[in-house]
């Protein structure tokens, strides 16, 4: 077994996400790339850059076995192929808004995971997807608002993440 690097993780994720329906695979890959952008905006320290970028690519890999309990499924899949340390496991298991990461890197990763959903391309993708599912414009806006409120509560311990989230959400509303 080997350590997970960012370049290997990207290839690994690209290959595994092919098992998902095409639109869902595209969503997961795009989401992962925007986590990396969010990590950079959250002043990612150079010493953890490769590690957290690698985790960004594979953190949702458990979704290939279903959405329910995907972090635990993902950890099991990855733990069988890679050497994972405490930080790796914390990020994989605790990346959602309702999670409780225990490491500083895990907290940063959780914030980047949610923040990634508020970039314009992600909003456009989500809107397209929701529209294909026959959601109305008002339903989509309401879902986005609830998502923003959920992440605002989750980020109360990180003023930088909260500020970035607010800026991105307000830019969407103002159509900047």
GROMACS .gro file of N, CA and C in nm:
model
  528
    1UNK      N    1   0.084  -0.118   0.000
    1UNK     CA    2   0.000   0.000   0.000
    1UNK      C    3   0.088   0.124   0.000
    2UNK      N    4   0.032   0.233  -0.048
    2UNK     CA    5   0.111   0.356  -0.059
    2UNK      C    6   0.031   0.476  -0.007
    3UNK      N    7   0.102   0.586   0.013
    3UNK     CA    8   0.039   0.712   0.054
    3UNK      C    9  -0.036   0.768  -0.067
    4UNK      N   10  -0.138   0.841  -0.039
    4UNK     CA   11  -0.220   0.902  -0.143
    4UNK      C   12  -0.161   1.038  -0.180
    5UNK      N   13  -0.132   1.059  -0.308
    5UNK     CA   14  -0.085   1.189  -0.356
    5UNK      C   15  -0.196   1.254  -0.439
    6UNK      N   16  -0.187   1.384  -0.456
    6UNK     CA   17  -0.291   1.457  -0.529
    6UNK      C   18  -0.307   1.406  -0.673
    7UNK      N   19  -0.198   1.383  -0.742
    7UNK     CA   20  -0.209   1.339  -0.882
    7UNK      C   21  -0.267   1.198  -0.891
    8UNK      N   22  -0.226   1.109  -0.802
    8UNK     CA   23  -0.282   0.974  -0.802
    8UNK      C   24  -0.430   0.977  -0.764
    9UNK      N   25  -0.463   1.061  -0.667
    9UNK     CA   26  -0.602   1.070  -0.620
    9UNK      C   27  -0.694   1.119  -0.730
   10UNK      N   28  -0.649   1.216  -0.808
   10UNK     CA   29  -0.731   1.269  -0.917
   10UNK      C   30  -0.760   1.159  -1.019
   11UNK      N   31  -0.659   1.085  -1.059
   11UNK     CA   32  -0.677   0.974  -1.154
   11UNK      C   33  -0.766   0.865  -1.094
   12UNK      N   34  -0.744   0.835  -0.968
   12UNK     CA   35  -0.822   0.733  -0.897
   12UNK      C   36  -0.969   0.773  -0.896
   13UNK      N   37  -0.997   0.897  -0.859
   13UNK     CA   38  -1.134   0.945  -0.852
   13UNK      C   39  -1.199   0.946  -0.991
   14UNK      N   40  -1.126   0.995  -1.089
   14UNK     CA   41  -1.182   1.000  -1.225
   14UNK      C   42  -1.225   0.860  -1.270
   15UNK      N   43  -1.142   0.761  -1.243
   15UNK     CA   44  -1.173   0.624  -1.282
   15UNK      C   45  -1.292   0.568  -1.203
   16UNK      N   46  -1.295   0.588  -1.072
   16UNK     CA   47  -1.402   0.534  -0.988
   16UNK      C   48  -1.536   0.603  -1.012
   17UNK      N   49  -1.533   0.734  -1.035
   17UNK     CA   50  -1.659   0.806  -1.057
   17UNK      C   51  -1.727   0.764  -1.187
   18UNK      N   52  -1.654   0.697  -1.276
   18UNK     CA   53  -1.716   0.647  -1.399
   18UNK      C   54  -1.824   0.544  -1.370
   19UNK      N   55  -1.825   0.490  -1.248
   19UNK     CA   56  -1.926   0.391  -1.209
   19UNK      C   57  -2.061   0.457  -1.178
   20UNK      N   58  -2.060   0.587  -1.164
   20UNK     CA   59  -2.182   0.662  -1.134
   20UNK      C   60  -2.251   0.706  -1.262
   21UNK      N   61  -2.380   0.739  -1.257
   21UNK     CA   62  -2.443   0.799  -1.375
   21UNK      C   63  -2.365   0.923  -1.418
   22UNK      N   64  -2.362   0.950  -1.548
   22UNK     CA   65  -2.275   1.052  -1.604
   22UNK      C   66  -2.286   1.189  -1.535
   23UNK      N   67  -2.405   1.239  -1.517
   23UNK     CA   68  -2.423   1.370  -1.455
   23UNK      C   69  -2.371   1.371  -1.311
   24UNK      N   70  -2.396   1.265  -1.238
   24UNK     CA   71  -2.351   1.253  -1.100
   24UNK      C   72  -2.198   1.242  -1.094
   25UNK      N   73  -2.140   1.171  -1.188
   25UNK     CA   74  -1.994   1.160  -1.195
   25UNK      C   75  -1.932   1.298  -1.223
   26UNK      N   76  -1.991   1.371  -1.316
   26UNK     CA   77  -1.942   1.505  -1.347
   26UNK      C   78  -1.953   1.596  -1.225
   27UNK      N   79  -2.065   1.589  -1.155
   27UNK     CA   80  -2.086   1.670  -1.035
   27UNK      C   81  -1.976   1.642  -0.932
   28UNK      N   82  -1.950   1.516  -0.903
   28UNK     CA   83  -1.852   1.481  -0.800
   28UNK      C   84  -1.711   1.526  -0.839
   29UNK      N   85  -1.678   1.513  -0.965
   29UNK     CA   86  -1.544   1.554  -1.008
   29UNK      C   87  -1.531   1.706  -1.002
   30UNK      N   88  -1.634   1.776  -1.046
   30UNK     CA   89  -1.632   1.923  -1.041
   30UNK      C   90  -1.628   1.972  -0.896
   31UNK      N   91  -1.709   1.912  -0.811
   31UNK     CA   92  -1.712   1.945  -0.668
   31UNK      C   93  -1.572   1.930  -0.608
   32UNK      N   94  -1.505   1.822  -0.640
   32UNK     CA   95  -1.370   1.799  -0.588
   32UNK      C   96  -1.274   1.909  -0.632
   33UNK      N   97  -1.283   1.949  -0.758
   33UNK     CA   98  -1.193   2.053  -0.808
   33UNK      C   99  -1.219   2.187  -0.738
   34UNK      N  100  -1.345   2.213  -0.704
   34UNK     CA  101  -1.376   2.339  -0.635
   34UNK      C  102  -1.341   2.335  -0.487
   35UNK      N  103  -1.332   2.218  -0.430
   35UNK     CA  104  -1.279   2.210  -0.293
   35UNK      C  105  -1.135   2.259  -0.292
   36UNK      N  106  -1.059   2.222  -0.393
   36UNK     CA  107  -0.920   2.266  -0.403
   36UNK      C  108  -0.914   2.418  -0.416
   37UNK      N  109  -1.000   2.477  -0.496
   37UNK     CA  110  -1.005   2.624  -0.506
   37UNK      C  111  -1.039   2.685  -0.372
   38UNK      N  112  -1.136   2.627  -0.303
   38UNK     CA  113  -1.177   2.679  -0.173
   38UNK      C  114  -1.063   2.667  -0.070
   39UNK      N  115  -0.991   2.558  -0.075
   39UNK     CA  116  -0.876   2.541   0.017
   39UNK      C  117  -0.775   2.653  -0.005
   40UNK      N  118  -0.751   2.687  -0.129
   40UNK     CA  119  -0.657   2.795  -0.159
   40UNK      C  120  -0.709   2.929  -0.107
   41UNK      N  121  -0.838   2.952  -0.119
   41UNK     CA  122  -0.896   3.077  -0.068
   41UNK      C  123  -0.894   3.083   0.084
   42UNK      N  124  -0.897   2.969   0.147
   42UNK     CA  125  -0.896   2.963   0.293
   42UNK      C  126  -0.753   2.966   0.348
   43UNK      N  127  -0.658   3.010   0.266
   43UNK     CA  128  -0.516   3.022   0.301
   43UNK      C  129  -0.456   2.889   0.344
   44UNK      N  130  -0.464   2.794   0.255
   44UNK     CA  131  -0.408   2.662   0.276
   44UNK      C  132  -0.256   2.671   0.298
   45UNK      N  133  -0.210   2.608   0.404
   45UNK     CA  134  -0.067   2.605   0.432
   45UNK      C  135   0.001   2.510   0.333
   46UNK      N  136   0.116   2.549   0.287
   46UNK     CA  137   0.189   2.470   0.188
   46UNK      C  138   0.217   2.328   0.238
   47UNK      N  139   0.238   2.311   0.368
   47UNK     CA  140   0.275   2.179   0.421
   47UNK      C  141   0.162   2.077   0.410
   48UNK      N  142   0.039   2.119   0.402
   48UNK     CA  143  -0.071   2.024   0.391
   48UNK      C  144  -0.139   2.030   0.254
   49UNK      N  145  -0.084   2.108   0.167
   49UNK     CA  146  -0.146   2.130   0.036
   49UNK      C  147  -0.170   2.000  -0.040
   50UNK      N  148  -0.067   1.919  -0.062
   50UNK     CA  149  -0.082   1.797  -0.140
   50UNK      C  150  -0.179   1.701  -0.072
   51UNK      N  151  -0.168   1.687   0.059
   51UNK     CA  152  -0.254   1.596   0.134
   51UNK      C  153  -0.401   1.634   0.118
   52UNK      N  154  -0.435   1.760   0.139
   52UNK     CA  155  -0.575   1.800   0.132
   52UNK      C  156  -0.626   1.802  -0.011
   53UNK      N  157  -0.539   1.831  -0.107
   53UNK     CA  158  -0.581   1.823  -0.247
   53UNK      C  159  -0.612   1.677  -0.283
   54UNK      N  160  -0.531   1.586  -0.237
   54UNK     CA  161  -0.556   1.444  -0.262
   54UNK      C  162  -0.690   1.403  -0.202
   55UNK      N  163  -0.715   1.447  -0.079
   55UNK     CA  164  -0.841   1.413  -0.013
   55UNK      C  165  -0.961   1.477  -0.083
   56UNK      N  166  -0.941   1.595  -0.140
   56UNK     CA  167  -1.050   1.660  -0.214
   56UNK      C  168  -1.098   1.570  -0.328
   57UNK      N  169  -1.005   1.507  -0.397
   57UNK     CA  170  -1.043   1.423  -0.511
   57UNK      C  171  -1.117   1.297  -0.468
   58UNK      N  172  -1.085   1.242  -0.351
   58UNK     CA  173  -1.140   1.110  -0.315
   58UNK      C  174  -1.238   1.111  -0.199
   59UNK      N  175  -1.265   1.226  -0.138
   59UNK     CA  176  -1.346   1.227  -0.016
   59UNK      C  177  -1.487   1.172  -0.035
   60UNK      N  178  -1.542   1.180  -0.155
   60UNK     CA  179  -1.678   1.130  -0.182
   60UNK      C  180  -1.677   0.996  -0.257
   61UNK      N  181  -1.567   0.926  -0.257
   61UNK     CA  182  -1.556   0.802  -0.334
   61UNK      C  183  -1.655   0.697  -0.287
   62UNK      N  184  -1.700   0.706  -0.163
   62UNK     CA  185  -1.799   0.611  -0.112
   62UNK      C  186  -1.932   0.619  -0.184
   63UNK      N  187  -1.956   0.728  -0.256
   63UNK     CA  188  -2.082   0.744  -0.330
   63UNK      C  189  -2.097   0.641  -0.442
   64UNK      N  190  -1.988   0.579  -0.481
   64UNK     CA  191  -1.999   0.474  -0.583
   64UNK      C  192  -2.076   0.353  -0.528
   65UNK      N  193  -2.089   0.348  -0.395
   65UNK     CA  194  -2.168   0.241  -0.331
   65UNK      C  195  -2.300   0.295  -0.274
   66UNK      N  196  -2.332   0.420  -0.303
   66UNK     CA  197  -2.457   0.480  -0.257
   66UNK      C  198  -2.431   0.602  -0.170
   67UNK      N  199  -2.528   0.693  -0.168
   67UNK     CA  200  -2.512   0.818  -0.093
   67UNK      C  201  -2.517   0.800   0.058
   68UNK      N  202  -2.600   0.707   0.103
   68UNK     CA  203  -2.615   0.688   0.247
   68UNK      C  204  -2.486   0.636   0.308
   69UNK      N  205  -2.441   0.704   0.411
   69UNK     CA  206  -2.316   0.668   0.483
   69UNK      C  207  -2.195   0.665   0.390
   70UNK      N  208  -2.196   0.753   0.289
   70UNK     CA  209  -2.085   0.749   0.192
   70UNK      C  210  -1.949   0.779   0.255
   71UNK      N  211  -1.938   0.861   0.361
   71UNK     CA  212  -1.805   0.880   0.418
   71UNK      C  213  -1.745   0.750   0.475
   72UNK      N  214  -1.827   0.674   0.545
   72UNK     CA  215  -1.779   0.546   0.601
   72UNK      C  216  -1.744   0.447   0.490
   73UNK      N  217  -1.829   0.443   0.387
   73UNK     CA  218  -1.801   0.356   0.272
   73UNK      C  219  -1.672   0.398   0.203
   74UNK      N  220  -1.654   0.529   0.188
   74UNK     CA  221  -1.533   0.580   0.124
   74UNK      C  222  -1.408   0.547   0.204
   75UNK      N  223  -1.416   0.561   0.335
   75UNK     CA  224  -1.301   0.528   0.418
   75UNK      C  225  -1.263   0.381   0.403
   76UNK      N  226  -1.363   0.295   0.400
   76UNK     CA  227  -1.336   0.152   0.384
   76UNK      C  228  -1.268   0.123   0.250
   77UNK      N  229  -1.319   0.184   0.144
   77UNK     CA  230  -1.260   0.165   0.011
   77UNK      C  231  -1.116   0.213   0.009
   78UNK      N  232  -1.094   0.335   0.057
   78UNK     CA  233  -0.960   0.395   0.052
   78UNK      C  234  -0.862   0.327   0.146
   79UNK      N  235  -0.910   0.284   0.261
   79UNK     CA  236  -0.824   0.219   0.360
   79UNK      C  237  -0.771   0.085   0.309
   80UNK      N  238  -0.840   0.027   0.213
   80UNK     CA  239  -0.794  -0.100   0.154
   80UNK      C  240  -0.687  -0.080   0.048
   81UNK      N  241  -0.672   0.044  -0.001
   81UNK     CA  242  -0.578   0.068  -0.110
   81UNK      C  243  -0.464   0.164  -0.077
   82UNK      N  244  -0.483   0.245   0.028
   82UNK     CA  245  -0.384   0.347   0.060
   82UNK      C  246  -0.355   0.349   0.210
   83UNK      N  247  -0.241   0.402   0.244
   83UNK     CA  248  -0.205   0.425   0.383
   83UNK      C  249  -0.270   0.557   0.424
   84UNK      N  250  -0.359   0.551   0.520
   84UNK     CA  251  -0.430   0.671   0.565
   84UNK      C  252  -0.392   0.702   0.709
   85UNK      N  253  -0.366   0.828   0.736
   85UNK     CA  254  -0.334   0.869   0.874
   85UNK      C  255  -0.457   0.933   0.938
   86UNK      N  256  -0.442   0.984   1.058
   86UNK     CA  257  -0.552   1.043   1.134
   86UNK      C  258  -0.619   1.158   1.058
   87UNK      N  259  -0.538   1.244   0.996
   87UNK     CA  260  -0.592   1.358   0.921
   87UNK      C  261  -0.673   1.310   0.802
   88UNK      N  262  -0.620   1.214   0.728
   88UNK     CA  263  -0.692   1.158   0.613
   88UNK      C  264  -0.830   1.108   0.656
   89UNK      N  265  -0.831   1.029   0.760
   89UNK     CA  266  -0.956   0.970   0.809
   89UNK      C  267  -1.052   1.077   0.859
   90UNK      N  268  -0.999   1.176   0.929
   90UNK     CA  269  -1.084   1.284   0.981
   90UNK      C  270  -1.151   1.360   0.865
   91UNK      N  271  -1.076   1.390   0.761
   91UNK     CA  272  -1.132   1.464   0.646
   91UNK      C  273  -1.235   1.380   0.572
   92UNK      N  274  -1.208   1.253   0.552
   92UNK     CA  275  -1.300   1.167   0.479
   92UNK      C  276  -1.430   1.148   0.558
   93UNK      N  277  -1.419   1.124   0.686
   93UNK     CA  278  -1.538   1.097   0.768
   93UNK      C  279  -1.616   1.222   0.805
   94UNK      N  280  -1.553   1.337   0.808
   94UNK     CA  281  -1.616   1.457   0.863
   94UNK      C  282  -1.618   1.575   0.767
   95UNK      N  283  -1.652   1.553   0.641
   95UNK     CA  284  -1.649   1.664   0.547
   95UNK      C  285  -1.782   1.736   0.530
   96UNK      N  286  -1.889   1.684   0.580
   96UNK     CA  287  -2.019   1.748   0.564
   96UNK      C  288  -2.044   1.858   0.664
   97UNK      N  289  -2.147   1.939   0.639
   97UNK     CA  290  -2.176   2.054   0.726
   97UNK      C  291  -2.213   2.013   0.868
   98UNK      N  292  -2.269   1.897   0.886
   98UNK     CA  293  -2.309   1.853   1.019
   98UNK      C  294  -2.204   1.772   1.091
   99UNK      N  295  -2.087   1.764   1.033
   99UNK     CA  296  -1.982   1.679   1.090
   99UNK      C  297  -1.903   1.753   1.199
  100UNK      N  298  -1.823   1.676   1.269
  100UNK     CA  299  -1.741   1.730   1.379
  100UNK      C  300  -1.595   1.686   1.363
  101UNK      N  301  -1.522   1.747   1.270
  101UNK     CA  302  -1.381   1.710   1.253
  101UNK      C  303  -1.302   1.741   1.380
  102UNK      N  304  -1.199   1.661   1.404
  102UNK     CA  305  -1.120   1.677   1.525
  102UNK      C  306  -0.983   1.739   1.501
  103UNK      N  307  -0.939   1.742   1.378
  103UNK     CA  308  -0.807   1.798   1.347
  103UNK      C  309  -0.824   1.936   1.283
  104UNK      N  310  -0.725   2.023   1.293
  104UNK     CA  311  -0.734   2.153   1.224
  104UNK      C  312  -0.752   2.135   1.073
  105UNK      N  313  -0.683   2.037   1.016
  105UNK     CA  314  -0.696   2.011   0.873
  105UNK      C  315  -0.837   1.964   0.839
  106UNK      N  316  -0.894   1.882   0.927
  106UNK     CA  317  -1.030   1.834   0.906
  106UNK      C  318  -1.131   1.948   0.908
  107UNK      N  319  -1.111   2.043   0.997
  107UNK     CA  320  -1.200   2.159   1.005
  107UNK      C  321  -1.187   2.244   0.879
  108UNK      N  322  -1.065   2.265   0.835
  108UNK     CA  323  -1.041   2.340   0.712
  108UNK      C  324  -1.106   2.268   0.593
  109UNK      N  325  -1.090   2.137   0.589
  109UNK     CA  326  -1.145   2.059   0.479
  109UNK      C  327  -1.297   2.065   0.478
  110UNK      N  328  -1.360   2.054   0.595
  110UNK     CA  329  -1.506   2.063   0.603
  110UNK      C  330  -1.553   2.198   0.549
  111UNK      N  331  -1.483   2.304   0.585
  111UNK     CA  332  -1.521   2.437   0.537
  111UNK      C  333  -1.505   2.447   0.385
  112UNK      N  334  -1.398   2.393   0.333
  112UNK     CA  335  -1.376   2.397   0.188
  112UNK      C  336  -1.480   2.314   0.114
  113UNK      N  337  -1.520   2.202   0.173
  113UNK     CA  338  -1.622   2.116   0.112
  113UNK      C  339  -1.752   2.194   0.090
  114UNK      N  340  -1.798   2.263   0.190
  114UNK     CA  341  -1.921   2.340   0.177
  114UNK      C  342  -1.905   2.463   0.090
  115UNK      N  343  -1.793   2.532   0.107
  115UNK     CA  344  -1.768   2.653   0.030
  115UNK      C  345  -1.764   2.622  -0.120
  116UNK      N  346  -1.718   2.504  -0.154
  116UNK     CA  347  -1.707   2.466  -0.296
  116UNK      C  348  -1.842   2.471  -0.367
  117UNK      N  349  -1.949   2.456  -0.293
  117UNK     CA  350  -2.083   2.452  -0.353
  117UNK      C  351  -2.133   2.589  -0.397
  118UNK      N  352  -2.062   2.696  -0.360
  118UNK     CA  353  -2.110   2.831  -0.386
  118UNK      C  354  -2.031   2.906  -0.493
  119UNK      N  355  -1.949   2.836  -0.569
  119UNK     CA  356  -1.882   2.898  -0.683
  119UNK      C  357  -1.982   2.903  -0.799
  120UNK      N  358  -1.974   3.005  -0.883
  120UNK     CA  359  -2.072   3.019  -0.992
  120UNK      C  360  -2.091   2.895  -1.078
  121UNK      N  361  -1.982   2.829  -1.115
  121UNK     CA  362  -1.997   2.710  -1.200
  121UNK      C  363  -2.071   2.598  -1.127
  122UNK      N  364  -2.049   2.586  -0.997
  122UNK     CA  365  -2.120   2.485  -0.919
  122UNK      C  366  -2.269   2.519  -0.909
  123UNK      N  367  -2.300   2.647  -0.890
  123UNK     CA  368  -2.439   2.690  -0.885
  123UNK      C  369  -2.507   2.664  -1.020
  124UNK      N  370  -2.438   2.696  -1.127
  124UNK     CA  371  -2.492   2.671  -1.260
  124UNK      C  372  -2.519   2.522  -1.281
  125UNK      N  373  -2.425   2.439  -1.240
  125UNK     CA  374  -2.440   2.295  -1.254
  125UNK      C  375  -2.560   2.247  -1.172
  126UNK      N  376  -2.568   2.292  -1.046
  126UNK     CA  377  -2.678   2.251  -0.959
  126UNK      C  378  -2.813   2.297  -1.017
  127UNK      N  379  -2.818   2.418  -1.068
  127UNK     CA  380  -2.941   2.471  -1.125
  127UNK      C  381  -2.984   2.388  -1.246
  128UNK      N  382  -2.890   2.354  -1.329
  128UNK     CA  383  -2.919   2.270  -1.446
  128UNK      C  384  -2.973   2.134  -1.401
  129UNK      N  385  -2.906   2.075  -1.304
  129UNK     CA  386  -2.945   1.943  -1.254
  129UNK      C  387  -3.086   1.949  -1.194
  130UNK      N  388  -3.109   2.046  -1.109
  130UNK     CA  389  -3.239   2.061  -1.044
  130UNK      C  390  -3.349   2.086  -1.147
  131UNK      N  391  -3.318   2.165  -1.248
  131UNK     CA  392  -3.417   2.192  -1.353
  131UNK      C  393  -3.450   2.064  -1.429
  132UNK      N  394  -3.351   1.980  -1.453
  132UNK     CA  395  -3.376   1.852  -1.519
  132UNK      C  396  -3.466   1.763  -1.434
  133UNK      N  397  -3.460   1.784  -1.302
  133UNK     CA  398  -3.545   1.708  -1.210
  133UNK      C  399  -3.681   1.775  -1.192
  134UNK      N  400  -3.708   1.877  -1.272
  134UNK     CA  401  -3.835   1.949  -1.275
  134UNK      C  402  -3.857   2.041  -1.155
  135UNK      N  403  -3.750   2.087  -1.092
  135UNK     CA  404  -3.763   2.186  -0.985
  135UNK      C  405  -3.788   2.322  -1.048
  136UNK      N  406  -3.869   2.402  -0.982
  136UNK     CA  407  -3.894   2.538  -1.031
  136UNK      C  408  -3.779   2.628  -0.989
  137UNK      N  409  -3.772   2.744  -1.051
  137UNK     CA  410  -3.670   2.841  -1.016
  137UNK      C  411  -3.678   2.878  -0.868
  138UNK      N  412  -3.800   2.900  -0.819
  138UNK     CA  413  -3.819   2.936  -0.678
  138UNK      C  414  -3.775   2.823  -0.586
  139UNK      N  415  -3.800   2.699  -0.623
  139UNK     CA  416  -3.756   2.585  -0.542
  139UNK      C  417  -3.603   2.577  -0.538
  140UNK      N  418  -3.541   2.605  -0.650
  140UNK     CA  419  -3.395   2.602  -0.657
  140UNK      C  420  -3.336   2.712  -0.568
  141UNK      N  421  -3.394   2.833  -0.579
  141UNK     CA  422  -3.347   2.944  -0.494
  141UNK      C  423  -3.364   2.912  -0.346
  142UNK      N  424  -3.474   2.852  -0.309
  142UNK     CA  425  -3.500   2.817  -0.169
  142UNK      C  426  -3.402   2.711  -0.120
  143UNK      N  427  -3.373   2.614  -0.204
  143UNK     CA  428  -3.277   2.509  -0.167
  143UNK      C  429  -3.139   2.571  -0.145
  144UNK      N  430  -3.100   2.664  -0.233
  144UNK     CA  431  -2.972   2.731  -0.220
  144UNK      C  432  -2.967   2.812  -0.091
  145UNK      N  433  -3.076   2.880  -0.058
  145UNK     CA  434  -3.082   2.959   0.064
  145UNK      C  435  -3.066   2.869   0.187
  146UNK      N  436  -3.135   2.756   0.187
  146UNK     CA  437  -3.124   2.662   0.301
  146UNK      C  438  -2.982   2.608   0.313
  147UNK      N  439  -2.922   2.581   0.200
  147UNK     CA  440  -2.784   2.533   0.200
  147UNK      C  441  -2.691   2.640   0.258
  148UNK      N  442  -2.712   2.763   0.219
  148UNK     CA  443  -2.632   2.874   0.272
  148UNK      C  444  -2.651   2.885   0.423
  149UNK      N  445  -2.772   2.878   0.469
  149UNK     CA  446  -2.799   2.889   0.613
  149UNK      C  447  -2.734   2.774   0.691
  150UNK      N  448  -2.741   2.655   0.634
  150UNK     CA  449  -2.680   2.537   0.698
  150UNK      C  450  -2.529   2.555   0.713
  151UNK      N  451  -2.465   2.597   0.606
  151UNK     CA  452  -2.320   2.614   0.611
  151UNK      C  453  -2.280   2.735   0.696
  152UNK      N  454  -2.363   2.838   0.699
  152UNK     CA  455  -2.333   2.952   0.786
  152UNK      C  456  -2.325   2.908   0.932
  153UNK      N  457  -2.415   2.822   0.972
  153UNK     CA  458  -2.411   2.770   1.110
  153UNK      C  459  -2.287   2.683   1.131
  154UNK      N  460  -2.256   2.603   1.034
  154UNK     CA  461  -2.140   2.512   1.047
  154UNK      C  462  -2.008   2.589   1.052
  155UNK      N  463  -2.004   2.708   0.993
  155UNK     CA  464  -1.879   2.784   0.984
  155UNK      C  465  -1.861   2.887   1.095
  156UNK      N  466  -1.949   2.888   1.192
  156UNK     CA  467  -1.944   2.993   1.295
  156UNK      C  468  -1.810   2.997   1.369
  157UNK      N  469  -1.733   2.889   1.364
  157UNK     CA  470  -1.603   2.887   1.431
  157UNK      C  471  -1.488   2.932   1.340
  158UNK      N  472  -1.518   2.969   1.215
  158UNK     CA  473  -1.415   3.011   1.121
  158UNK      C  474  -1.460   3.139   1.050
  159UNK      N  475  -1.423   3.255   1.103
  159UNK     CA  476  -1.466   3.382   1.042
  159UNK      C  477  -1.427   3.396   0.895
  160UNK      N  478  -1.310   3.346   0.858
  160UNK     CA  479  -1.266   3.355   0.718
  160UNK      C  480  -1.360   3.276   0.627
  161UNK      N  481  -1.393   3.154   0.666
  161UNK     CA  482  -1.483   3.071   0.585
  161UNK      C  483  -1.622   3.134   0.579
  162UNK      N  484  -1.668   3.186   0.689
  162UNK     CA  485  -1.800   3.250   0.695
  162UNK      C  486  -1.805   3.372   0.603
  163UNK      N  487  -1.699   3.451   0.604
  163UNK     CA  488  -1.690   3.570   0.518
  163UNK      C  489  -1.691   3.530   0.370
  164UNK      N  490  -1.612   3.430   0.334
  164UNK     CA  491  -1.607   3.384   0.195
  164UNK      C  492  -1.742   3.328   0.151
  165UNK      N  493  -1.804   3.252   0.239
  165UNK     CA  494  -1.936   3.196   0.207
  165UNK      C  495  -2.036   3.309   0.182
  166UNK      N  496  -2.039   3.406   0.270
  166UNK     CA  497  -2.132   3.518   0.257
  166UNK      C  498  -2.106   3.594   0.127
  167UNK      N  499  -1.979   3.620   0.097
  167UNK     CA  500  -1.945   3.692  -0.027
  167UNK      C  501  -1.992   3.615  -0.150
  168UNK      N  502  -1.970   3.485  -0.151
  168UNK     CA  503  -2.009   3.405  -0.267
  168UNK      C  504  -2.161   3.400  -0.282
  169UNK      N  505  -2.229   3.383  -0.171
  169UNK     CA  506  -2.376   3.377  -0.174
  169UNK      C  507  -2.434   3.511  -0.218
  170UNK      N  508  -2.384   3.620  -0.164
  170UNK     CA  509  -2.434   3.752  -0.201
  170UNK      C  510  -2.404   3.783  -0.348
  171UNK      N  511  -2.289   3.738  -0.397
  171UNK     CA  512  -2.257   3.760  -0.538
  171UNK      C  513  -2.355   3.687  -0.629
  172UNK      N  514  -2.396   3.570  -0.588
  172UNK     CA  515  -2.494   3.494  -0.666
  172UNK      C  516  -2.627   3.568  -0.668
  173UNK      N  517  -2.669   3.617  -0.552
  173UNK     CA  518  -2.796   3.688  -0.543
  173UNK      C  519  -2.797   3.818  -0.620
  174UNK      N  520  -2.681   3.885  -0.621
  174UNK     CA  521  -2.670   4.013  -0.690
  174UNK      C  522  -2.635   3.997  -0.836
  175UNK      N  523  -2.609   3.873  -0.881
  175UNK     CA  524  -2.575   3.843  -1.018
  175UNK      C  525  -2.451   3.920  -1.063
  176UNK      N  526  -2.345   3.915  -0.978
  176UNK     CA  527  -2.219   3.983  -1.011
  176UNK      C  528  -2.139   3.904  -1.110
   0.00000   0.00000   0.00000
